[in-house]
PDB file of C-alpha atoms in Angstrom:
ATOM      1  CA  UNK A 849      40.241 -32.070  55.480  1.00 44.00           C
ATOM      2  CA  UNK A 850      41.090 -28.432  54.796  1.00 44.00           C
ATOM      3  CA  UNK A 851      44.215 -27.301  54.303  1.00 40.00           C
ATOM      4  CA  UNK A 852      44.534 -23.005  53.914  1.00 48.00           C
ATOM      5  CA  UNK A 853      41.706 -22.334  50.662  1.00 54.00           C
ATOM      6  CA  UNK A 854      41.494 -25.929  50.056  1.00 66.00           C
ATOM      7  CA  UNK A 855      39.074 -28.728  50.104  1.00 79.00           C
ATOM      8  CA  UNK A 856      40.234 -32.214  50.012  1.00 87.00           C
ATOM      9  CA  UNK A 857      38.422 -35.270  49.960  1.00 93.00           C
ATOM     10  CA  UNK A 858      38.292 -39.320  49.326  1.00 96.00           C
ATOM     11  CA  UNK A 859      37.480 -40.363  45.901  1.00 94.00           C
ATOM     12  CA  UNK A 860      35.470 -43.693  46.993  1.00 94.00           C
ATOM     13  CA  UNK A 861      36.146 -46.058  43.884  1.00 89.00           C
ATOM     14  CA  UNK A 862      40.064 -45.060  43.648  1.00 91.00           C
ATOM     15  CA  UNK A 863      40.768 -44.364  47.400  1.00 92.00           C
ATOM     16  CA  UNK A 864      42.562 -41.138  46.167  1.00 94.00           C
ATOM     17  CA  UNK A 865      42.897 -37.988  47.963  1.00 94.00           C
ATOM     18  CA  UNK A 866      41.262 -35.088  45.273  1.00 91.00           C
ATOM     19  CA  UNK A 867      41.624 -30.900  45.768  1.00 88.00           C
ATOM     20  CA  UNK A 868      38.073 -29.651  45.303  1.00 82.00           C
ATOM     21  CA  UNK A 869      38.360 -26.019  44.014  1.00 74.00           C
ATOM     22  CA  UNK A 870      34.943 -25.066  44.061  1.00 62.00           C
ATOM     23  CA  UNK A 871      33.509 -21.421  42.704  1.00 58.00           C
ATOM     24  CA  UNK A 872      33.863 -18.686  45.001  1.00 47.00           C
ATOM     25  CA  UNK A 873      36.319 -20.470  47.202  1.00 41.00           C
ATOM     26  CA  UNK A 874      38.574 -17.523  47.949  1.00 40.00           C
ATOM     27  CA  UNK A 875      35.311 -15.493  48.265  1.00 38.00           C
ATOM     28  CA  UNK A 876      34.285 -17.627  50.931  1.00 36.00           C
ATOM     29  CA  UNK A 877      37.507 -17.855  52.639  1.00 41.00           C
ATOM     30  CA  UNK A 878      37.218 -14.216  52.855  1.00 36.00           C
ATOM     31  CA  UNK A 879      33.551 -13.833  53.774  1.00 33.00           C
ATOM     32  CA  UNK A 880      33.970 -16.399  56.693  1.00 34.00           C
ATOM     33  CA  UNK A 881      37.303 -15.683  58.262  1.00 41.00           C
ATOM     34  CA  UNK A 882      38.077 -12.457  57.995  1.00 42.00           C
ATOM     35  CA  UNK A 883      36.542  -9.245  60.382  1.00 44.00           C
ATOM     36  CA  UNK A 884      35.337  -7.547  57.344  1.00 38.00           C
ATOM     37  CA  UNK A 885      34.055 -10.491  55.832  1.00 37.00           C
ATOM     38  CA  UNK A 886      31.804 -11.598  58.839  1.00 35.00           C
ATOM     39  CA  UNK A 887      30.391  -8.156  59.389  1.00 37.00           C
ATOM     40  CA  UNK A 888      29.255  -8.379  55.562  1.00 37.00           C
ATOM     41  CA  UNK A 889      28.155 -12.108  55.778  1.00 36.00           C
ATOM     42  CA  UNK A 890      25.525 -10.653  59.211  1.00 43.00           C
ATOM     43  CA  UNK A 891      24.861  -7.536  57.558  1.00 43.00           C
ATOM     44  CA  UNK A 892      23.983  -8.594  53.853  1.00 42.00           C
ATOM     45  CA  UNK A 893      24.847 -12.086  52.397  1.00 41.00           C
ATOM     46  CA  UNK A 894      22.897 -14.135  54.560  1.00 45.00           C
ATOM     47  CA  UNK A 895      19.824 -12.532  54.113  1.00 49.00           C
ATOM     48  CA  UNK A 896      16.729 -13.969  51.699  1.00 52.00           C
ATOM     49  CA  UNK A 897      16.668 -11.411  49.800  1.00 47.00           C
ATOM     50  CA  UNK A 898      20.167 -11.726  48.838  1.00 55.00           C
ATOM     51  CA  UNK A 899      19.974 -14.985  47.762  1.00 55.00           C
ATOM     52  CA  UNK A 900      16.390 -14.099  45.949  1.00 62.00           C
ATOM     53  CA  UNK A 901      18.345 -11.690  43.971  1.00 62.00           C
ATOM     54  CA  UNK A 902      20.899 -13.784  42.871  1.00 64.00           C
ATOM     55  CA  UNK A 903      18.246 -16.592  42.150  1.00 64.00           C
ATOM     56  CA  UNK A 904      16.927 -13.834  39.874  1.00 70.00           C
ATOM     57  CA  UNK A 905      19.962 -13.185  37.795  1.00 78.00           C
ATOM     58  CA  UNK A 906      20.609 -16.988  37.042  1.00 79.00           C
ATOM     59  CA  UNK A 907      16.676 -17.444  35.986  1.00 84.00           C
ATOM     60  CA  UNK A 908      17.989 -14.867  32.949  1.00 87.00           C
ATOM     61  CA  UNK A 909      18.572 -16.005  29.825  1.00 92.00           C
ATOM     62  CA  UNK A 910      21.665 -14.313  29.482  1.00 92.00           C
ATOM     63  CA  UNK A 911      23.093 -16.554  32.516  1.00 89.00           C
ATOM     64  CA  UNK A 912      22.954 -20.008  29.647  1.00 92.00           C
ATOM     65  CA  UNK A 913      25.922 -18.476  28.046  1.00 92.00           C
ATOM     66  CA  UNK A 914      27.767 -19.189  31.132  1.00 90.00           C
ATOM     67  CA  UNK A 915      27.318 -23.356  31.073  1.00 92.00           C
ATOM     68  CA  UNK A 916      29.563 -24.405  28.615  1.00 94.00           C
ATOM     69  CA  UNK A 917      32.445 -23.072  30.373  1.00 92.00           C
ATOM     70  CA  UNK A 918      31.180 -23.708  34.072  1.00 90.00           C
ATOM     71  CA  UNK A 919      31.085 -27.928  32.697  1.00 94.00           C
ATOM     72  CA  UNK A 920      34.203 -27.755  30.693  1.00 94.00           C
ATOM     73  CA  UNK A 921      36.428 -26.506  33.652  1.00 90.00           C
ATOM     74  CA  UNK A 922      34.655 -28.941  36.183  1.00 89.00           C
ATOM     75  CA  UNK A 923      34.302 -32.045  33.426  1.00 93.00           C
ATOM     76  CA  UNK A 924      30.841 -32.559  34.104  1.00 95.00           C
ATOM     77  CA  UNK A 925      29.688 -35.694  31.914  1.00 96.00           C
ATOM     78  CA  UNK A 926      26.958 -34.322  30.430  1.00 97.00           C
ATOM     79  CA  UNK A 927      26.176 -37.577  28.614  1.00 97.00           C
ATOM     80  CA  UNK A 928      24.176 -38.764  31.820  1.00 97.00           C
ATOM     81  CA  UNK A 929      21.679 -35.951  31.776  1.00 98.00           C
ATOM     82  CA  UNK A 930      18.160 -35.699  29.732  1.00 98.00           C
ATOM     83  CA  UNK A 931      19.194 -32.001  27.948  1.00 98.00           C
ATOM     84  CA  UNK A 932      22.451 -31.365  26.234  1.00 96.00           C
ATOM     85  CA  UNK A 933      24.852 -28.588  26.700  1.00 96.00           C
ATOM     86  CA  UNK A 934      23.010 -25.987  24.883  1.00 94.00           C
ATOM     87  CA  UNK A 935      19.526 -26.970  25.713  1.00 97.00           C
ATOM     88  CA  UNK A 936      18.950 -25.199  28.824  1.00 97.00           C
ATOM     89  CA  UNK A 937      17.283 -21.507  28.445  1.00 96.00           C
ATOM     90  CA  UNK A 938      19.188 -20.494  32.333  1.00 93.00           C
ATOM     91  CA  UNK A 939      21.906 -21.637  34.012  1.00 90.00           C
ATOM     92  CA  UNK A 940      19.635 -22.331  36.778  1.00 89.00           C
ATOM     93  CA  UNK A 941      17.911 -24.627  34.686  1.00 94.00           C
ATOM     94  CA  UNK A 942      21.031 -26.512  34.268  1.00 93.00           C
ATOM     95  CA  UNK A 943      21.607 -26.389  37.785  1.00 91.00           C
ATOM     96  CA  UNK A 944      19.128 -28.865  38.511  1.00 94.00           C
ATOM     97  CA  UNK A 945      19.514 -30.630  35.801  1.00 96.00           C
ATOM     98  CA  UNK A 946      17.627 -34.249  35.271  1.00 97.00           C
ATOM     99  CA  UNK A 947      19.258 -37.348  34.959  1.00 97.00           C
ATOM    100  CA  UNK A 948      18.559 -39.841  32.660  1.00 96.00           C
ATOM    101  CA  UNK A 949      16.146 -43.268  33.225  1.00 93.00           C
ATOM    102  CA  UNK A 950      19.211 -45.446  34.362  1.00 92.00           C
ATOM    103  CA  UNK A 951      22.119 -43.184  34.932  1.00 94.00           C
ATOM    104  CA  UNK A 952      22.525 -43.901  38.658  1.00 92.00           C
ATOM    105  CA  UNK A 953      22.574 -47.223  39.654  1.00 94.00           C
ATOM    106  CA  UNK A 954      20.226 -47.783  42.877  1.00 96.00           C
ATOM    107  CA  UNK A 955      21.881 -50.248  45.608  1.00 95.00           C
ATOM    108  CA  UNK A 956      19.963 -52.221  48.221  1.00 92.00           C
ATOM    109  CA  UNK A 957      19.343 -51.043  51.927  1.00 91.00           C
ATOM    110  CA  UNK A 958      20.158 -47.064  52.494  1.00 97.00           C
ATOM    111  CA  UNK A 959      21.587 -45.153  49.550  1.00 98.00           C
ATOM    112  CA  UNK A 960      22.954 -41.886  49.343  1.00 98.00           C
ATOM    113  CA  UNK A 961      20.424 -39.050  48.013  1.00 98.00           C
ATOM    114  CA  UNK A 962      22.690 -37.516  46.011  1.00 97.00           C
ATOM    115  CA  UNK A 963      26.110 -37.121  44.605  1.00 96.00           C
ATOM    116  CA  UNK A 964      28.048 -35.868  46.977  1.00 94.00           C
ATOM    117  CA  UNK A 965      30.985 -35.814  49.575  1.00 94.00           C
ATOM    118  CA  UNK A 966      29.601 -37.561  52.980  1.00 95.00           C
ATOM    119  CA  UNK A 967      30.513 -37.480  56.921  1.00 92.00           C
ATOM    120  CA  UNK A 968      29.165 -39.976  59.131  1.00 94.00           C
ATOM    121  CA  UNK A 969      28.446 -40.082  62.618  1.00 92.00           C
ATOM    122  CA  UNK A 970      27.555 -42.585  64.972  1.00 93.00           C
ATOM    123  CA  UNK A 971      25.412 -42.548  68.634  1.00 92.00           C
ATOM    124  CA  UNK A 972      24.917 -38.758  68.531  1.00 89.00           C
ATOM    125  CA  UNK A 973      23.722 -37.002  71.639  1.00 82.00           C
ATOM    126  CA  UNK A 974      21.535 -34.075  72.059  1.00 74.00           C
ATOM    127  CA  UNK A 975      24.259 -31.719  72.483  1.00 72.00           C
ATOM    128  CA  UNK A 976      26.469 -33.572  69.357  1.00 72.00           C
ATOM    129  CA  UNK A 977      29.656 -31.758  68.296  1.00 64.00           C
ATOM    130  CA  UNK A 978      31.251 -32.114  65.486  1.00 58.00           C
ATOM    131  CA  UNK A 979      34.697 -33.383  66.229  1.00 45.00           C
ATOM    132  CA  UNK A 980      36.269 -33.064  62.804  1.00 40.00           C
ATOM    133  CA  UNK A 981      34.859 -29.204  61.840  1.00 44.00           C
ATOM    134  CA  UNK A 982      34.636 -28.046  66.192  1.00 47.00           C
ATOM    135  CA  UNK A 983      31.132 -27.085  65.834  1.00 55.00           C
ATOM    136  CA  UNK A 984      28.488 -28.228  68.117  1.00 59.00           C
ATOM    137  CA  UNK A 985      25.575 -29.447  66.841  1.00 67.00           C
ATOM    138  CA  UNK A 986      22.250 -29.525  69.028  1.00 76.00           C
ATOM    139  CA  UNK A 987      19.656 -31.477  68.022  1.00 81.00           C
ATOM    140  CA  UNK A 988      16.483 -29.416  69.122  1.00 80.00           C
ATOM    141  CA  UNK A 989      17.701 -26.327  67.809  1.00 77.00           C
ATOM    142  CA  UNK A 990      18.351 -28.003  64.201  1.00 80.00           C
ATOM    143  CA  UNK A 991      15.099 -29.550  64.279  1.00 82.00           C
ATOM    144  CA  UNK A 992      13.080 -26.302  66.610  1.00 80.00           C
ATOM    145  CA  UNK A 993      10.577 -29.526  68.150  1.00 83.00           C
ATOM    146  CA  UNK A 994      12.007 -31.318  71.064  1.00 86.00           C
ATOM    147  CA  UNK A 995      10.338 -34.312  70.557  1.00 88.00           C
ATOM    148  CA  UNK A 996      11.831 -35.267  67.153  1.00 87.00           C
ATOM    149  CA  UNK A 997      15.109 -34.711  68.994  1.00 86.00           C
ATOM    150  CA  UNK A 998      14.489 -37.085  71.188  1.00 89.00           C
ATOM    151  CA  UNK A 999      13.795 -39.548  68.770  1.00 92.00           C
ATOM    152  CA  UNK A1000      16.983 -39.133  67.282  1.00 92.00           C
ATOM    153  CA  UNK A1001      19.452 -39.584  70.546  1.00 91.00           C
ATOM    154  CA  UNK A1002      21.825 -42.587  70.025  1.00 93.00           C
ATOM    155  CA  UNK A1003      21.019 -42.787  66.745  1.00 95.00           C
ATOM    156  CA  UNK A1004      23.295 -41.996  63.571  1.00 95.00           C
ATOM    157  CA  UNK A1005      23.487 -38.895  61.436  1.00 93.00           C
ATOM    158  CA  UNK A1006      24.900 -38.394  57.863  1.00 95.00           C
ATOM    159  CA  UNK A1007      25.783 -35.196  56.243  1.00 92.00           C
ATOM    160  CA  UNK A1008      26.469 -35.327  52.348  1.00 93.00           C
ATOM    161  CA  UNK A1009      27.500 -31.894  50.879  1.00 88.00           C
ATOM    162  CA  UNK A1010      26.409 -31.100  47.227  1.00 89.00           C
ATOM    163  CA  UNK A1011      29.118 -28.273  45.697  1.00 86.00           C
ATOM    164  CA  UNK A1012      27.803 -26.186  43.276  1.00 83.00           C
ATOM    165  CA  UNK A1013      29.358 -28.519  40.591  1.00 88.00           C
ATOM    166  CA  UNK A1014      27.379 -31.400  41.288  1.00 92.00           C
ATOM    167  CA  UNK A1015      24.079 -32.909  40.327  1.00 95.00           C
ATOM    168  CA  UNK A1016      21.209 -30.757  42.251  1.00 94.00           C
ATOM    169  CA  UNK A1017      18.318 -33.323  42.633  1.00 96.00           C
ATOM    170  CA  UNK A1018      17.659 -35.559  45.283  1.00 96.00           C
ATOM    171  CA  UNK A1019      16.124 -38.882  46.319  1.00 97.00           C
ATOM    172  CA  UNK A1020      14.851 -41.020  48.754  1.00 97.00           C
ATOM    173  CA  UNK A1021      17.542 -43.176  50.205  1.00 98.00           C
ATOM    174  CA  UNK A1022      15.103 -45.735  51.083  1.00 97.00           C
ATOM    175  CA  UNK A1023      11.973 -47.819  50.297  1.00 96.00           C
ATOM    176  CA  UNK A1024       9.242 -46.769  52.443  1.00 95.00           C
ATOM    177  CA  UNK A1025       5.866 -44.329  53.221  1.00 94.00           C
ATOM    178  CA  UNK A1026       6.508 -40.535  52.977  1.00 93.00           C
ATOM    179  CA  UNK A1027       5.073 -37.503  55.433  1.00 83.00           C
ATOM    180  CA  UNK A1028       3.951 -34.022  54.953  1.00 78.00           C
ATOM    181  CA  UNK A1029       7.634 -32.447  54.781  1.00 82.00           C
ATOM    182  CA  UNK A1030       8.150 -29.295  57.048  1.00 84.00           C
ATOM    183  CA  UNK A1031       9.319 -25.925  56.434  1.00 80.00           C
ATOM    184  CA  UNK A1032      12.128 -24.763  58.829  1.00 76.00           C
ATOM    185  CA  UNK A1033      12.986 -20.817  58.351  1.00 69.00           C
ATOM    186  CA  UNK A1034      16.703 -19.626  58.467  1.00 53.00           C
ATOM    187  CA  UNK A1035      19.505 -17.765  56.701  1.00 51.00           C
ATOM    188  CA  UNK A1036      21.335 -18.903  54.015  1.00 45.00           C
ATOM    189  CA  UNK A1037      24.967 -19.556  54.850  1.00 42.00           C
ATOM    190  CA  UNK A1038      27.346 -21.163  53.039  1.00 43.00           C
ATOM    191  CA  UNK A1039      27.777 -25.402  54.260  1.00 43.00           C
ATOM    192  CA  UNK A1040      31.289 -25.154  52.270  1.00 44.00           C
ATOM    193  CA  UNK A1041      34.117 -26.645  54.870  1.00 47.00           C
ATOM    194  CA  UNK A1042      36.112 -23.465  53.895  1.00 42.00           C
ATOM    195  CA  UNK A1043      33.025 -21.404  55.979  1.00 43.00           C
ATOM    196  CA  UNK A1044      32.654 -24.326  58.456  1.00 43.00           C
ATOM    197  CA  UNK A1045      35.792 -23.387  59.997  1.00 46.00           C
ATOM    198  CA  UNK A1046      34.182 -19.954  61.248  1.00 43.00           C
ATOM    199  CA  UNK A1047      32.594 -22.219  64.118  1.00 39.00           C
ATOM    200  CA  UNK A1048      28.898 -20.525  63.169  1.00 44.00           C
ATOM    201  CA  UNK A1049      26.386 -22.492  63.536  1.00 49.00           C
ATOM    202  CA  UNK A1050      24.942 -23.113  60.051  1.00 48.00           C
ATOM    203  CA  UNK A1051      23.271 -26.647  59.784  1.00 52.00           C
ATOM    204  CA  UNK A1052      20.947 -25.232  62.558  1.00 52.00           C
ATOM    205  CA  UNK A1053      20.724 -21.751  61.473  1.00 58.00           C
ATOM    206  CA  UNK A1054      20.425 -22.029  57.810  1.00 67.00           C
ATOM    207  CA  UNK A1055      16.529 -22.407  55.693  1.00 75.00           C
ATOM    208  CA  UNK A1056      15.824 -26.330  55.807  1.00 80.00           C
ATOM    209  CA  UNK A1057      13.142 -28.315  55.296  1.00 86.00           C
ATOM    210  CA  UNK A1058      12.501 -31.748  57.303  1.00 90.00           C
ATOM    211  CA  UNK A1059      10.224 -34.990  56.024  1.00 93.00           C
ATOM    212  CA  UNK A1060      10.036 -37.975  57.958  1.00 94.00           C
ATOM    213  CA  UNK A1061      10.357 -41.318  55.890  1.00 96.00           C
ATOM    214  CA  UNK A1062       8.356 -44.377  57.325  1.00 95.00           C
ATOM    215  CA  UNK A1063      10.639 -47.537  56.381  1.00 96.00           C
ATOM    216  CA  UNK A1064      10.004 -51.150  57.425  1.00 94.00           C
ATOM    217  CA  UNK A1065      13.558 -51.994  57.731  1.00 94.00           C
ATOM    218  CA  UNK A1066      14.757 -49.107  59.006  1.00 96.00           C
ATOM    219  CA  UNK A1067      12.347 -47.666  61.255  1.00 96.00           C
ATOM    220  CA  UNK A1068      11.686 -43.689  60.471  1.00 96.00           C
ATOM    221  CA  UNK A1069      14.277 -41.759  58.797  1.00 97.00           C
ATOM    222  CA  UNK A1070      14.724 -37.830  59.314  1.00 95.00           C
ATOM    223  CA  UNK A1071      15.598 -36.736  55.707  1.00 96.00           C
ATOM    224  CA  UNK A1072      16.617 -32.828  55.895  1.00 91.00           C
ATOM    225  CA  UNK A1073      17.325 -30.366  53.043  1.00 90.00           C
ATOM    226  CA  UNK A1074      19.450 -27.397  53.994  1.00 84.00           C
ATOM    227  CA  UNK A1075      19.933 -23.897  52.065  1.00 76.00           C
ATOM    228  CA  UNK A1076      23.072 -22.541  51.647  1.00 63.00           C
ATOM    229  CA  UNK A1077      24.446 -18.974  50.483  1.00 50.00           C
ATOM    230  CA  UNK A1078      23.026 -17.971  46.845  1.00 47.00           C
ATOM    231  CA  UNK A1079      20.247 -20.756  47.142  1.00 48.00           C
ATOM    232  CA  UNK A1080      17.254 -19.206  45.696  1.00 49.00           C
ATOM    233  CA  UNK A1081      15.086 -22.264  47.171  1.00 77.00           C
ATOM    234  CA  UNK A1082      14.141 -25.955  48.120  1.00 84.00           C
ATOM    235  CA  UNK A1083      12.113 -27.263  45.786  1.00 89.00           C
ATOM    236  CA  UNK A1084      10.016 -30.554  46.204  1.00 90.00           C
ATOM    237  CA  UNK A1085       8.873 -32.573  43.432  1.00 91.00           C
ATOM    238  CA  UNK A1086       7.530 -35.391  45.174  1.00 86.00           C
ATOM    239  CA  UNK A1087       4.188 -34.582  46.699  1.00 73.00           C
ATOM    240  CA  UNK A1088       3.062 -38.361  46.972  1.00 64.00           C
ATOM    241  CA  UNK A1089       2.223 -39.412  50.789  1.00 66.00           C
ATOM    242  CA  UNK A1090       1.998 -43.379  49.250  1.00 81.00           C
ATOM    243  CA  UNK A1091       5.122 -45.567  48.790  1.00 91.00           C
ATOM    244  CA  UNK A1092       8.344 -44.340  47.460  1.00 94.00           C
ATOM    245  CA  UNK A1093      11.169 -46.738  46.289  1.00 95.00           C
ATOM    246  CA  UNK A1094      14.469 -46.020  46.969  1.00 96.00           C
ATOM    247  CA  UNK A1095      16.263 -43.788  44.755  1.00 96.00           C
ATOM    248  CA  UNK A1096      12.884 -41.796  43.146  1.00 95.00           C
ATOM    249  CA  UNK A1097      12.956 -38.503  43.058  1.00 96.00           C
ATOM    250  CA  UNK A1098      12.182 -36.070  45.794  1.00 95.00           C
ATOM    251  CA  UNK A1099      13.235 -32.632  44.648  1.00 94.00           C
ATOM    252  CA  UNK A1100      15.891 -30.288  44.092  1.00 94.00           C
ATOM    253  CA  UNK A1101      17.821 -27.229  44.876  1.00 90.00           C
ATOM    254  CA  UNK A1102      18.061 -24.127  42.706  1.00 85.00           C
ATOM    255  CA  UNK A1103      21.411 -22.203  42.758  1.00 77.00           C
ATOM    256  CA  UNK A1104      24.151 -22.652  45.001  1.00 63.00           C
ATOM    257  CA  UNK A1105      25.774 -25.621  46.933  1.00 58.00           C
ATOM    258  CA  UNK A1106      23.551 -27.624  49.336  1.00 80.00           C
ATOM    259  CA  UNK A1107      23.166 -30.277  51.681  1.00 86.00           C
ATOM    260  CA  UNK A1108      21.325 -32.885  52.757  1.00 92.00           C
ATOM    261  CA  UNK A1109      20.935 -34.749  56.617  1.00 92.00           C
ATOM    262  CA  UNK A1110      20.144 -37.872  57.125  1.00 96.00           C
ATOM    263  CA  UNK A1111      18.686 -38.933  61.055  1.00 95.00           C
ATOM    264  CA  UNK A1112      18.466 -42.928  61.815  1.00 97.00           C
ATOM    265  CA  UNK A1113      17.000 -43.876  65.056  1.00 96.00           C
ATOM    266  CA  UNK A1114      19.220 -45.899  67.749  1.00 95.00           C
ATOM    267  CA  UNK A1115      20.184 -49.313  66.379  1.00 95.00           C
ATOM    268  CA  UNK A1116      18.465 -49.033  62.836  1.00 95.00           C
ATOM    269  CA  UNK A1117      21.533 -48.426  60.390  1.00 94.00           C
ATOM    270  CA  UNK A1118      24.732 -49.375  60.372  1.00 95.00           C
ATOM    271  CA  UNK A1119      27.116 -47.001  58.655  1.00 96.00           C
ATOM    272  CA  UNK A1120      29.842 -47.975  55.821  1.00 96.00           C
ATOM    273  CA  UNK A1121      32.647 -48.739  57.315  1.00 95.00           C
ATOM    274  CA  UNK A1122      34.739 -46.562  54.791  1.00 96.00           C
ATOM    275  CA  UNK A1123      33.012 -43.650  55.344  1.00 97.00           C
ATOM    276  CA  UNK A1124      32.982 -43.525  59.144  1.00 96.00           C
ATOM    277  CA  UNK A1125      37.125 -44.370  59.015  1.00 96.00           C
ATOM    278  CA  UNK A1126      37.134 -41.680  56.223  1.00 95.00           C
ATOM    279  CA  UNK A1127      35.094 -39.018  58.589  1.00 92.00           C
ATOM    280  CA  UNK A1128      37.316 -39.997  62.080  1.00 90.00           C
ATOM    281  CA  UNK A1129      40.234 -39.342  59.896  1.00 90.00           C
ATOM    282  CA  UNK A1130      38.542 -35.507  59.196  1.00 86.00           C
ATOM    283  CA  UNK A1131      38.129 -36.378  55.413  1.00 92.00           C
ATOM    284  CA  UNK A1132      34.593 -36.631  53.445  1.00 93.00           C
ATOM    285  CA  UNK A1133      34.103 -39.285  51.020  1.00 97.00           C
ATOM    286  CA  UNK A1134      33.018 -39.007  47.279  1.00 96.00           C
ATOM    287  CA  UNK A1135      29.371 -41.235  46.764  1.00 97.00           C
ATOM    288  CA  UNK A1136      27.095 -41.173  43.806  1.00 96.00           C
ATOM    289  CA  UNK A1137      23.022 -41.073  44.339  1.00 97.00           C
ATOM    290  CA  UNK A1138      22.158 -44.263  45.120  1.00 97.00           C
ATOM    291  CA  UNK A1139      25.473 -45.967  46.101  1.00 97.00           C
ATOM    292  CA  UNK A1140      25.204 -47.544  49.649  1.00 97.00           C
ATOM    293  CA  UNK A1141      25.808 -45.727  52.197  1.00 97.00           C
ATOM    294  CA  UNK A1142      24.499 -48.965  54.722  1.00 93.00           C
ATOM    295  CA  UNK A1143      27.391 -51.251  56.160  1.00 86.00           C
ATOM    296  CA  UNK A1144      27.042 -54.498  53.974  1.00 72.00           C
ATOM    297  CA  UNK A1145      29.344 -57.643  54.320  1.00 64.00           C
ATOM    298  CA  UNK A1146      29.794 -57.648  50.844  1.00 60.00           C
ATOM    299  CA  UNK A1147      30.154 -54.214  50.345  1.00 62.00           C
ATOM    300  CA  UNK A1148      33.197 -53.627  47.806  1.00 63.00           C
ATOM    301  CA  UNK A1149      34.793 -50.734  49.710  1.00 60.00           C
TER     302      UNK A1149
END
């Protein structure tokens, strides 16, 4: 839910409503629905070498000086991560920052990849729109192949949306057999709701990159990484094609907010009730990497 400059959203262990104020919000605001600010976004912000640049300037070591503020005014617990505070030589090193053995703890069935705020949607349609942010979504032009569209009809679809305050790895939401994953060229735009509500096109425009997870439980699920405005890159760590468990690493985005899709084929997942009331009421909810995401009947929320 946006209301003016705002982003709102549903804390999922209180059930409070919380403001995001994320950095760059009334730059965004500007960039995305304004005249001026769409004839710079097509003219020079989107572009890679943009976003390059700016990659550049956080690799400097100069940019470090800039993390103890950036966590105190966003209260990042730095207590879950391997390197303090002042052990990081860029802030782009802090950026994707690695979590300690046993900071997040991994649930059974589908998890989330990473901390985020999700939407959820259920029996989407080649031509899906989303209701909530009035964008359509098509399914062949986000993945360019028609057949894994196809495979994807009826099925359900998850969107969780890192800001640039919040933990920049990602994992596997499942147990399962990994594929080559696949590069999908784009532009960078900004996945912030505050640019959403231009009506462009960015989960199918933007840089992305798809892998297909092979799960016994839950047939084959479409895991896709999408670039954002200032994102020097998609990185993957995980270059195993053998098992993966649910909640091991799978890479991570350099600087900038992000986000992640999730594809389940036609009767394999049922989503958390929560979230789907949550997302029909135009409001994301708040999850942690490897909280469930899976409707359970003893799920707490």
């Amino acid at each position: 839910m946006e209301m003016n400059n705002t982003i709102s959203y549903i804390d999922r262990k209180s059930g409070e409503v919380v403001i995001e104020n994320p950095p760059g919000g009334g730059m965004l605001s500007l960039l995305y629905n304004s005249a001026l600010g769409l004839v710079t976004l097509n003219t020079l912000v989107k572009r890679k070498f943009v976003s390059r640049f700016y990659g550049f300037l956080m690799e400097r070591s100069w940019s470090s000086k800039l993390i103890k503020g950036f966590v105190e005014k966003y209260s990042i617990n730095m207590s879950e991560f391997i390197v303090p505070v002042g052990g990081y030589v860029s802030f782009n090193q802090f950026f994707y920052r690695a979590l300690k053995v046993g900071a997040r703890k991994v649930s059974k069935g589908i998890v989330s990849p990473a901390d985020g705020k999700v939407l959820a949607f259920e029996n989407i349609d080649s031509n899906f729109s989303f209701h909530v942010k009035g964008i359509t979504f098509n399914l062949e032009d986000f993945f360019q192949d028609k057949t894994l569209a196809s495979k994807y009809e009826g099925g359900n679809m998850t969107i969780i949306r890192l800001a640039p305050d919040d933990y920049h790895r990602f994992h596997f939401p499942a147990k399962g057999e990994v594929d080559e994953t696949v590069n999908i060229k784009g532009d960078y735009l900004s996945v912030s709701p505050l640019a959403l509500k231009s009506h462009l096109k960015t989960f199918s425009s933007n840089k992305r990159a798809y892998t297909n997870l092979k799960t016994n439980e839950f047939g084959d699920i479409g895991i896709i990484e999408v670039g954002s405005t200032m994102v020097g890159s998609i990185v993957q760590t995980s270059i195993s094609s053998n098992a993966v468990e649910a909640g091991e690493e799978k890479g991570y985005f350099k600087f900038g907010g992000s986000t992640i899709v999730l594809f389940f084929e036609k009767g394999k997942m049922s989503v958390a009730k929560d979230i789907l009331k949550n997302t029909q009421m135009g409001i994301e909810t708040k999850v942690s990497m490897g909280e469930s995401i899976e409707h359970m009947d003893n799920q707490p929320f």
